[in-house]
mmCIF file of C-alpha atoms in Angstrom:
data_model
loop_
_atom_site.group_PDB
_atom_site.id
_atom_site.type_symbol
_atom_site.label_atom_id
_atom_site.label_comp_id
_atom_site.label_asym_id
_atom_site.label_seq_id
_atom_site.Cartn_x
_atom_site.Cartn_y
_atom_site.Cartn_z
ATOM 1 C CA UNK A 1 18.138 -33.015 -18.011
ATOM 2 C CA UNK A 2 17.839 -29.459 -19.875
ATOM 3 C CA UNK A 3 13.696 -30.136 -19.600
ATOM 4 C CA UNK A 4 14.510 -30.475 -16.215
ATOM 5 C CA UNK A 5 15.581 -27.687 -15.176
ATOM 6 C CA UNK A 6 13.483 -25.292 -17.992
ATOM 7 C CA UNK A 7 10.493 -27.032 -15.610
ATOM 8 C CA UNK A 8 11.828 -25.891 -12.801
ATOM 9 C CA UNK A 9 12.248 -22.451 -13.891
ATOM 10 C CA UNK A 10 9.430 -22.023 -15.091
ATOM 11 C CA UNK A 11 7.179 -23.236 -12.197
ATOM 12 C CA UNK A 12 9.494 -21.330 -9.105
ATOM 13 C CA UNK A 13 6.842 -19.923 -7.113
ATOM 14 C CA UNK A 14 9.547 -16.414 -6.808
ATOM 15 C CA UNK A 15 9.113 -15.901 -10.085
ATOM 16 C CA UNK A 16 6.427 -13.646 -10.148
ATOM 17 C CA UNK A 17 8.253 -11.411 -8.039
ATOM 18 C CA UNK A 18 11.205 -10.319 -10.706
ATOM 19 C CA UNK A 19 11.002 -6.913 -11.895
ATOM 20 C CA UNK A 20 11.808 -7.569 -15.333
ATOM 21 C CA UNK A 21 12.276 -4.478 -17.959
ATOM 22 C CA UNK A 22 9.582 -4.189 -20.816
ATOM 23 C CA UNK A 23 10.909 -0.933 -22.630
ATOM 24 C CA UNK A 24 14.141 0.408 -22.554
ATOM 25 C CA UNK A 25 16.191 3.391 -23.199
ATOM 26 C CA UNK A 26 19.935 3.099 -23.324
ATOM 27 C CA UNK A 27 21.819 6.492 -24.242
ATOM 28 C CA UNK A 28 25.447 7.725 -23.591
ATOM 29 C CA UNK A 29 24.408 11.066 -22.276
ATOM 30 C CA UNK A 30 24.684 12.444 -19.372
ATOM 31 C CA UNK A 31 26.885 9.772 -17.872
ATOM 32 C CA UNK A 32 25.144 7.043 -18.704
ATOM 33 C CA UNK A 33 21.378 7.183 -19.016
ATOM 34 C CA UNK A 34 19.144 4.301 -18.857
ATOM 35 C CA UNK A 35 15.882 4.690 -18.528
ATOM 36 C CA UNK A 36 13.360 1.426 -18.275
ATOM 37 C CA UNK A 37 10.121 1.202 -18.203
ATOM 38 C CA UNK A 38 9.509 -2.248 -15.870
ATOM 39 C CA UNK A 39 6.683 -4.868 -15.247
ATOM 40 C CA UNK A 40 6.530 -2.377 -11.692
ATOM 41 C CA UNK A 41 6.556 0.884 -13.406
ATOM 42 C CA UNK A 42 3.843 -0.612 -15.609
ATOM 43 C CA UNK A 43 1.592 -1.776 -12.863
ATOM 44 C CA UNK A 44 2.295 1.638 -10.549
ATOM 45 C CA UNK A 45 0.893 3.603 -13.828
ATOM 46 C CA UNK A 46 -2.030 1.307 -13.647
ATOM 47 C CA UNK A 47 -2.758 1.359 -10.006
ATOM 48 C CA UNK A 48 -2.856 5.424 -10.693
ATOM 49 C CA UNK A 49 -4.622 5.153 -13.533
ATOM 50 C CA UNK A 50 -7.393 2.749 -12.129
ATOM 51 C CA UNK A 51 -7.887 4.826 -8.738
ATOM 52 C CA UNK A 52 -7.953 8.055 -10.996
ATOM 53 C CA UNK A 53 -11.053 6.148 -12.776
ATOM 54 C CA UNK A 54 -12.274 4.626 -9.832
ATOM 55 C CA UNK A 55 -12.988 8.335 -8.292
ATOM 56 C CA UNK A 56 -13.979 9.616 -11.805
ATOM 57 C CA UNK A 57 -16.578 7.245 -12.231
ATOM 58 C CA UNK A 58 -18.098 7.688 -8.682
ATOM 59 C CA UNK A 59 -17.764 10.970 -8.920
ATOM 60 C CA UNK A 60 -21.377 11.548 -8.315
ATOM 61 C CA UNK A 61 -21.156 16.014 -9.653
ATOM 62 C CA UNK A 62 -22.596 17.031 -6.306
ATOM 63 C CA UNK A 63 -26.218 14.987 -7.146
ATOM 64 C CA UNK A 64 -27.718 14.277 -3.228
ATOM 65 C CA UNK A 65 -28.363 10.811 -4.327
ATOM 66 C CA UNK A 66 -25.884 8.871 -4.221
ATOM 67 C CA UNK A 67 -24.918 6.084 -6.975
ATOM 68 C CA UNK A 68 -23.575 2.687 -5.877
ATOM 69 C CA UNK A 69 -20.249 3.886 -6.428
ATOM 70 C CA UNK A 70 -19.938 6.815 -4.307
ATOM 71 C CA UNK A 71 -21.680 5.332 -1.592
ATOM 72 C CA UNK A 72 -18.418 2.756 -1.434
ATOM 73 C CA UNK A 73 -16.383 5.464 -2.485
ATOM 74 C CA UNK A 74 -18.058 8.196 0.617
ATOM 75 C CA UNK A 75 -18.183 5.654 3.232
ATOM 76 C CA UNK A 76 -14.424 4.760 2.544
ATOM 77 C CA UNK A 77 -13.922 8.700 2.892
ATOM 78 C CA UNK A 78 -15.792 8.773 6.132
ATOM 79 C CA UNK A 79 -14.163 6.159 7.703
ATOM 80 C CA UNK A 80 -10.539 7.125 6.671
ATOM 81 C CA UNK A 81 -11.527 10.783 7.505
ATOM 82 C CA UNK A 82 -12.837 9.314 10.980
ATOM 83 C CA UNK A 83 -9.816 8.013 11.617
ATOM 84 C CA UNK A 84 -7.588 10.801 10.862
ATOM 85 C CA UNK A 85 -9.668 12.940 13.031
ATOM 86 C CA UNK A 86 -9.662 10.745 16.186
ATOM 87 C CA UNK A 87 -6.168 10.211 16.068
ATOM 88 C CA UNK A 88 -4.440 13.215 14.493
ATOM 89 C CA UNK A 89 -7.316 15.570 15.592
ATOM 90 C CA UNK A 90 -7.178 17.525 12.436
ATOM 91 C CA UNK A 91 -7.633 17.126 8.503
ATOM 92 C CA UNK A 92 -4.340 18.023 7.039
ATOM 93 C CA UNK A 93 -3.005 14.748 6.977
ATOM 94 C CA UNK A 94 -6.024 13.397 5.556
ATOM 95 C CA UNK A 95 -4.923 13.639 1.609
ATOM 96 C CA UNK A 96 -1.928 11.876 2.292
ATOM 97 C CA UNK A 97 -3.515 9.107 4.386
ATOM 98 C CA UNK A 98 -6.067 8.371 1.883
ATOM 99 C CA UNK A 99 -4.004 8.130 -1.046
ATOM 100 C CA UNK A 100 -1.530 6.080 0.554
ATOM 101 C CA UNK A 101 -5.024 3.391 1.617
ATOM 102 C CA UNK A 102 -5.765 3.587 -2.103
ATOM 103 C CA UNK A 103 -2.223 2.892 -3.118
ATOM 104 C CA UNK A 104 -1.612 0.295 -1.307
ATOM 105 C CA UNK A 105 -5.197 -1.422 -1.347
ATOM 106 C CA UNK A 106 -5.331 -1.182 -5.185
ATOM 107 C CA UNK A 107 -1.851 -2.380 -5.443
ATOM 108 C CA UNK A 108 -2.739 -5.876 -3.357
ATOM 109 C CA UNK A 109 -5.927 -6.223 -5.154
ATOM 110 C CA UNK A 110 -4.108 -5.820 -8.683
ATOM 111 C CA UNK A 111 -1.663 -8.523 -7.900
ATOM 112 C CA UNK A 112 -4.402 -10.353 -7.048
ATOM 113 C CA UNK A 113 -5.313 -11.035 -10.757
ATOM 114 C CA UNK A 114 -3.401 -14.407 -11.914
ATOM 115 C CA UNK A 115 -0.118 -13.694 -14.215
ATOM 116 C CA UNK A 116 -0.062 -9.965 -13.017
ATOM 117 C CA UNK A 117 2.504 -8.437 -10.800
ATOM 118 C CA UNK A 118 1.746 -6.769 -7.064
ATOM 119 C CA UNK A 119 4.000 -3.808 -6.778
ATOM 120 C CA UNK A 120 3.683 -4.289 -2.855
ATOM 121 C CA UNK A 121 6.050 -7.350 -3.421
ATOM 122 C CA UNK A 122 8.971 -5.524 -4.282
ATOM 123 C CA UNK A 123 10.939 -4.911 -0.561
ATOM 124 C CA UNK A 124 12.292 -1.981 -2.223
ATOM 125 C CA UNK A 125 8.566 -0.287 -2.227
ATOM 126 C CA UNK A 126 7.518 -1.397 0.730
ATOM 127 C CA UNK A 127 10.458 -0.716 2.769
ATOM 128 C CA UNK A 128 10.981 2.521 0.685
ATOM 129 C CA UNK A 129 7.415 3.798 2.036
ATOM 130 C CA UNK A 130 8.069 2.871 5.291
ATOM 131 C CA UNK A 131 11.352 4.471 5.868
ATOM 132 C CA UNK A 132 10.304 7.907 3.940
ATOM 133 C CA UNK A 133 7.395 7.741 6.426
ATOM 134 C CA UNK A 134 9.612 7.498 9.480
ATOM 135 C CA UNK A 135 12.016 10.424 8.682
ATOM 136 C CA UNK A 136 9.108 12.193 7.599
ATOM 137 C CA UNK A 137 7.145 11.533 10.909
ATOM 138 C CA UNK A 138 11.014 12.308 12.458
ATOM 139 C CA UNK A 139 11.563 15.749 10.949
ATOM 140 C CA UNK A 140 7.778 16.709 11.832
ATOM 141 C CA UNK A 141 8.513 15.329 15.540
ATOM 142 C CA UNK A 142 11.801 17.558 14.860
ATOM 143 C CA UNK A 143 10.179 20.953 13.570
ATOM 144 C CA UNK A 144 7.552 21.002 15.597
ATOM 145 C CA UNK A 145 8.592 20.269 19.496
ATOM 146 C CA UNK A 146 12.358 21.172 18.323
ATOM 147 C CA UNK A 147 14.957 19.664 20.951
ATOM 148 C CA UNK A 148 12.063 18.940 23.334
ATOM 149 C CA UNK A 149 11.692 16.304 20.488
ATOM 150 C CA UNK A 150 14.646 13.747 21.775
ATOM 151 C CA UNK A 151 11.994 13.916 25.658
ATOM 152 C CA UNK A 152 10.036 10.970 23.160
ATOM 153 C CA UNK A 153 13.205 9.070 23.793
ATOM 154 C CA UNK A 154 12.794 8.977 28.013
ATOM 155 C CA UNK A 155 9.544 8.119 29.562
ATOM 156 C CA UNK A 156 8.135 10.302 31.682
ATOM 157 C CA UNK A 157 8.999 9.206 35.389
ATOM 158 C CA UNK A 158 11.896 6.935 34.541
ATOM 159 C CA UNK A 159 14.982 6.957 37.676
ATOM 160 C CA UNK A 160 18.017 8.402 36.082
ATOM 161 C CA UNK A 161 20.079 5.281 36.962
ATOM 162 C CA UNK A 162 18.058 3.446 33.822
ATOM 163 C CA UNK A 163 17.734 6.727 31.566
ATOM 164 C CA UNK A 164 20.394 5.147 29.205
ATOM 165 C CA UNK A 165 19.168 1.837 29.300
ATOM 166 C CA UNK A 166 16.023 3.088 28.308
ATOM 167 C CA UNK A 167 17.131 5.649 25.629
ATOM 168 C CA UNK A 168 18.589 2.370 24.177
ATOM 169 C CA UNK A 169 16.197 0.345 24.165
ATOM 170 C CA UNK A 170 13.214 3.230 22.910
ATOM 171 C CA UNK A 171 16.159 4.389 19.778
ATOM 172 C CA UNK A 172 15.831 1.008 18.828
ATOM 173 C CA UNK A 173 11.932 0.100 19.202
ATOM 174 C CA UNK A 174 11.681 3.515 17.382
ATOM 175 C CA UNK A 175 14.024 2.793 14.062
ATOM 176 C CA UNK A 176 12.512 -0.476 14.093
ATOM 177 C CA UNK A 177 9.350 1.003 12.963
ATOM 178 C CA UNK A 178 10.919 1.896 9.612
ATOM 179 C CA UNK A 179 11.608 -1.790 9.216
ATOM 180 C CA UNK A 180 8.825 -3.141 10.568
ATOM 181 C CA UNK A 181 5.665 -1.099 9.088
ATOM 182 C CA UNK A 182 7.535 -2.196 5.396
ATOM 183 C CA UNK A 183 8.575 -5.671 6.195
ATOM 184 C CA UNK A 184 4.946 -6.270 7.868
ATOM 185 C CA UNK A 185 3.358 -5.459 4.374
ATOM 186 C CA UNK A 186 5.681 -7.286 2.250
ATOM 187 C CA UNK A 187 5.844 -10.575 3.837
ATOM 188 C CA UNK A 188 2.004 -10.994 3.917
ATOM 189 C CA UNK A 189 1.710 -10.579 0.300
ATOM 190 C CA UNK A 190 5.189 -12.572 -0.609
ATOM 191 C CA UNK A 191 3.732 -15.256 1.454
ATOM 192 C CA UNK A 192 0.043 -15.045 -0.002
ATOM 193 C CA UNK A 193 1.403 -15.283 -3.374
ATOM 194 C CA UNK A 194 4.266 -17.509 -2.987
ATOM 195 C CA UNK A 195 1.346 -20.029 -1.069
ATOM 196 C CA UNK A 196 -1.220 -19.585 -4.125
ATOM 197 C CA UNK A 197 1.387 -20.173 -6.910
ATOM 198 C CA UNK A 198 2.686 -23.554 -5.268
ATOM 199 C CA UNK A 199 -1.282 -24.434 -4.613
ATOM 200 C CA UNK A 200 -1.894 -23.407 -7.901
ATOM 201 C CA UNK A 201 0.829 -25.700 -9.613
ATOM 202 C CA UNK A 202 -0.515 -28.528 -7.604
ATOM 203 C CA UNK A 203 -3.764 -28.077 -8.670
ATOM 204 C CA UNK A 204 -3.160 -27.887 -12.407
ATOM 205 C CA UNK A 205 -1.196 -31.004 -12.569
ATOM 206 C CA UNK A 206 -4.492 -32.565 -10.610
ATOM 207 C CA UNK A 207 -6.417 -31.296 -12.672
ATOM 208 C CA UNK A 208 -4.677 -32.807 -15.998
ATOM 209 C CA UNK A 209 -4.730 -36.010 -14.693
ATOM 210 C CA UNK A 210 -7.373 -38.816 -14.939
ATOM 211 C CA UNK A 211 -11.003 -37.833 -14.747
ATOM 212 C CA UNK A 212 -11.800 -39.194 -11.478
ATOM 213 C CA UNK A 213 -8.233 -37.194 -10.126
ATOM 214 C CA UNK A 214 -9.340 -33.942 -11.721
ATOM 215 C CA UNK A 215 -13.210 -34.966 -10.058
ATOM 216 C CA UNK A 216 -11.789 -35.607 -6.585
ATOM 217 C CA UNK A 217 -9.868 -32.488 -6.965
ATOM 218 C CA UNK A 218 -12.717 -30.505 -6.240
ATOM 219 C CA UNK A 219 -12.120 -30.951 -2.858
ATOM 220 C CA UNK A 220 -8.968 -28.554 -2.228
ATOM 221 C CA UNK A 221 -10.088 -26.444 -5.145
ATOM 222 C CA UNK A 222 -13.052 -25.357 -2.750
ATOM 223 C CA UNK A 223 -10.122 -25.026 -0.159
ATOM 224 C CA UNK A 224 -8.185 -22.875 -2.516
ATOM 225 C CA UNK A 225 -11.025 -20.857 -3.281
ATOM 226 C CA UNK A 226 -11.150 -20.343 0.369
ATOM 227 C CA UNK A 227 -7.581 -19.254 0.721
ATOM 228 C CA UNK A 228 -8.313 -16.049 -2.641
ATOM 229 C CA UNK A 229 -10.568 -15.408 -0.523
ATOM 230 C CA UNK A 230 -8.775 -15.021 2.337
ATOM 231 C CA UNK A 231 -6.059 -13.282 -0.170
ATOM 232 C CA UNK A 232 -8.217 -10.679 -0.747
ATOM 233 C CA UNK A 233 -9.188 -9.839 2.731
ATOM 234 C CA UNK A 234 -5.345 -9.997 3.323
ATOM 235 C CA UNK A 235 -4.948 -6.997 0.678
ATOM 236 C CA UNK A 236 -7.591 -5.097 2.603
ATOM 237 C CA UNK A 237 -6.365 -5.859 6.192
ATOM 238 C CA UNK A 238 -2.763 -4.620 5.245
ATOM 239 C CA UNK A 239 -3.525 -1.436 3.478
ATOM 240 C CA UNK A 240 -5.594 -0.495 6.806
ATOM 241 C CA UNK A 241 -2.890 -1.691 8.933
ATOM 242 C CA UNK A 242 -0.127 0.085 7.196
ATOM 243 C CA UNK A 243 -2.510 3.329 7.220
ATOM 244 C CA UNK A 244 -3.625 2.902 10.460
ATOM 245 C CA UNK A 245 0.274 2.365 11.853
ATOM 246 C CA UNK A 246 1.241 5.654 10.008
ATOM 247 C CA UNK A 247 -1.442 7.782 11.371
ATOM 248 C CA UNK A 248 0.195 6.576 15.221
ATOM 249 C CA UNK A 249 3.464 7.383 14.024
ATOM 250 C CA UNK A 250 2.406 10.782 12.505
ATOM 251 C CA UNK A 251 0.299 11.290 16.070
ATOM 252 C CA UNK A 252 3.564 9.972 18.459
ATOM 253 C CA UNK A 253 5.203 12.817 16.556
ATOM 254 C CA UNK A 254 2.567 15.445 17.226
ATOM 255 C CA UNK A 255 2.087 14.566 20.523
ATOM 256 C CA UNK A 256 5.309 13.141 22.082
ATOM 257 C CA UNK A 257 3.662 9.839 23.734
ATOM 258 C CA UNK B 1 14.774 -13.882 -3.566
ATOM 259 C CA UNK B 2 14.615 -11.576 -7.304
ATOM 260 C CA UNK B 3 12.966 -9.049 -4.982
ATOM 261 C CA UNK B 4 16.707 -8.998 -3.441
ATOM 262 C CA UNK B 5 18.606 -8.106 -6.873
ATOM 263 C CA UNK B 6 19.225 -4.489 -6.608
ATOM 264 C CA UNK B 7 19.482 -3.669 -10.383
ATOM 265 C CA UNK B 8 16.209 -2.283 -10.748
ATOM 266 C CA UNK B 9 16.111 -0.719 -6.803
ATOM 267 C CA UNK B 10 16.364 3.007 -8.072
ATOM 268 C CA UNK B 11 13.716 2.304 -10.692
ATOM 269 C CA UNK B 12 11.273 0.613 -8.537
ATOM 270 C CA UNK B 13 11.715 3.807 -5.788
ATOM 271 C CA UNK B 14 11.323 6.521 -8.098
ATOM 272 C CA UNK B 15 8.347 4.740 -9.934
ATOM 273 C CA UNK B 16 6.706 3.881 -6.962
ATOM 274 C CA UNK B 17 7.071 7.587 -5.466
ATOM 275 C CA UNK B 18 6.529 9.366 -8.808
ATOM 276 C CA UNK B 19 3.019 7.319 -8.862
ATOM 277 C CA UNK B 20 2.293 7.353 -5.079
ATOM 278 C CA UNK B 21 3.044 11.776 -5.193
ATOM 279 C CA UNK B 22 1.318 12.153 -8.600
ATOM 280 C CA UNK B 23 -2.129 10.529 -6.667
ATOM 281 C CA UNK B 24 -2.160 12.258 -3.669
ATOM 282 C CA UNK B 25 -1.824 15.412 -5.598
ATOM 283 C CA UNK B 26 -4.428 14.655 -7.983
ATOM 284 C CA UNK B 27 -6.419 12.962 -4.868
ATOM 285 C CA UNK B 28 -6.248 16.525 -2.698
ATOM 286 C CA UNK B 29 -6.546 18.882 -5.892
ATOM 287 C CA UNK B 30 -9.752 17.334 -7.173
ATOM 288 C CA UNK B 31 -10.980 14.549 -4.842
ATOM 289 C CA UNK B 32 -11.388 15.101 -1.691
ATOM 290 C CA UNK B 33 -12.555 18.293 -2.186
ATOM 291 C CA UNK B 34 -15.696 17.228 -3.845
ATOM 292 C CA UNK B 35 -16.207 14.690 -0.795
ATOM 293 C CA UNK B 36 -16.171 17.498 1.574
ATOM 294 C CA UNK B 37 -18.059 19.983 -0.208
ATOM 295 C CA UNK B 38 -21.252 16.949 -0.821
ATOM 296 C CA UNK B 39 -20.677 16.750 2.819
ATOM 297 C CA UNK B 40 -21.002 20.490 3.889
ATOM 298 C CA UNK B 41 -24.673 20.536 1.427
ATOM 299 C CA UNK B 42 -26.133 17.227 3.327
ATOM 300 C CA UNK B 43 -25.390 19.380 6.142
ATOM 301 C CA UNK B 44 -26.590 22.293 5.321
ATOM 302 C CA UNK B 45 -29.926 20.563 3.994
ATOM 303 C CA UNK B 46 -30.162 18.683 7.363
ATOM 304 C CA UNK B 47 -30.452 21.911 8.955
ATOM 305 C CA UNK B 48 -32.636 23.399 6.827
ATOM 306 C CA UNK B 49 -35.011 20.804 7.398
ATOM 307 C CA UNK B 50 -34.598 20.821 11.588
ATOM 308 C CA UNK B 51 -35.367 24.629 11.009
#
């Protein structure tokens, strides 16, 4: 009975999503302090830390010949800088933009690595980034057009008779960016993960069977080779979506539809 | 869902946002610039060598 349920425990595929403290700091000052240093703290410090490198090492001091790295590293630039300049017209954005790509890209690809944690799991990042960029992109809408800002609300052309309505219904589809730019990333890695740790568990237990089993499993370990894969392309897809999505928003609030 | 526990919520934001504004101020203090300014001297040679 108590092996049981230790089995279970151990082999829930939401595990890997606890935020669990490694170091901790419990003092009675100031209130109450408690500072922790967490499996997400730890893995935030090491998505810095491995970008900062990344760029270090490709930095290429100004040589006109590119090395292998800075080519990856320049054409990322150029498209991200491409990007930013079609749709927001100028560069000021730009820093922003690309760190958040390389935040979240390195992020998916870390928890990509078996037994290590994706920071992009945690609902409170994800949703956290998304709603800081909506009031962001809000008091920039706000600051620059002023009162004209609320026009983004009623379509140009609507009849006055549906000018509430409408107002509704655009409040909404506009606050439901915040939710939806966050929830968008977060589910497609929860649900990556969640499906490779169950595939995974199946496969072991295959695999420790007979010899012909753990032969014949071959088969769907080709398939689940096929779904990393896909994993991966996941972590890249969602980083460009969520920076792609933000550099809209940022434009809507510029330019007022 | 652990991701649902909110012990660790302030943590996780002000980790996540300490990280994410530490990198794009490193990123746009030492970075970018460099891309930009490799840019400008391809340009620059380019032209040279039209002239």
């Amino acid at each position: 009975m108590f092996g049981n349920q230790q089995y279970n425990i151990i082999n829930s595929p939401l595990e890997q999503f606890e935020v669990t403290s490694l170091l901790g700091l419990n003092a009675p000052i100031l209130g109450y302090l408690n500072i922790s240093l967490t499996n997400l703290a730890l893995y935030s410090l090491l998505v810095l830390f491995i970008i900062v490198s990344l760029h270090y090492m490709a930095n290429n001091d100004t040589k006109l010949v590119p090395s292998k790295w800075s080519i990856a590293l320049e054409s990322v630039f150029a498209s991200i800088n491409s990007m930013v300049r079609e749709q927001l017209g100028k560069e000021l954005y730009l820093p922003f933009i690309y760190s958040l790509f390389f935040f979240i890209l390195i992020a998916n690809l870390t928890g990509n690595i078996p037994y290590s944690f994706t920071i992009t799991t945690s609902i409170m990042v994800s949703i956290g980034l998304s709603f800081t960029i909506l009031i962001a992109v809000t008091i920039l809408g706000l600051s620059i057009h002023k009162l004209h800002f609320f026009s983004y609300f009623v379509p140009s052309g609507t009849p006055l008779a549906l000018v509430p309505l409408l107002v509704l219904i655009e409040l909404v589809s506009y606050l439901a960016r915040a939710f939806s730019l966050g929830i968008r990333l977060f589910a497609n890695m929860v649900a990556g993960h969640t499906l490779m740790k169950i595939l995974a568990t199946f496969l072991y237990q295959m695999f420790s069977g007979s010899l012909i089993v753990a032969v014949l499993t071959l088969i769907p370990f080709t398939l689940f080779l096929a779904i990393m894969g896909l994993e991966l392309a996941v972590s890249f897809i969602q980083a460009y979506v969520f920076v792609i999505l933000t550099c809209s928003y940022i434009k809507d609030a510029i330019e007022l539809h | 869902m652990p991701q649902l526990i909110p012990f660790y919520f302030i943590n996780q934001l002000s980790f996540s946002f300490l990280t994410l504004l530490a990198l794009i101020y490193i990123i746009s203090k030492y970075f970018l610039p460099l891309f930009t300014f490799q840019q400008v001297i391809r340009m620059y040679i380019t032209k040279l060598n039209n002239k």
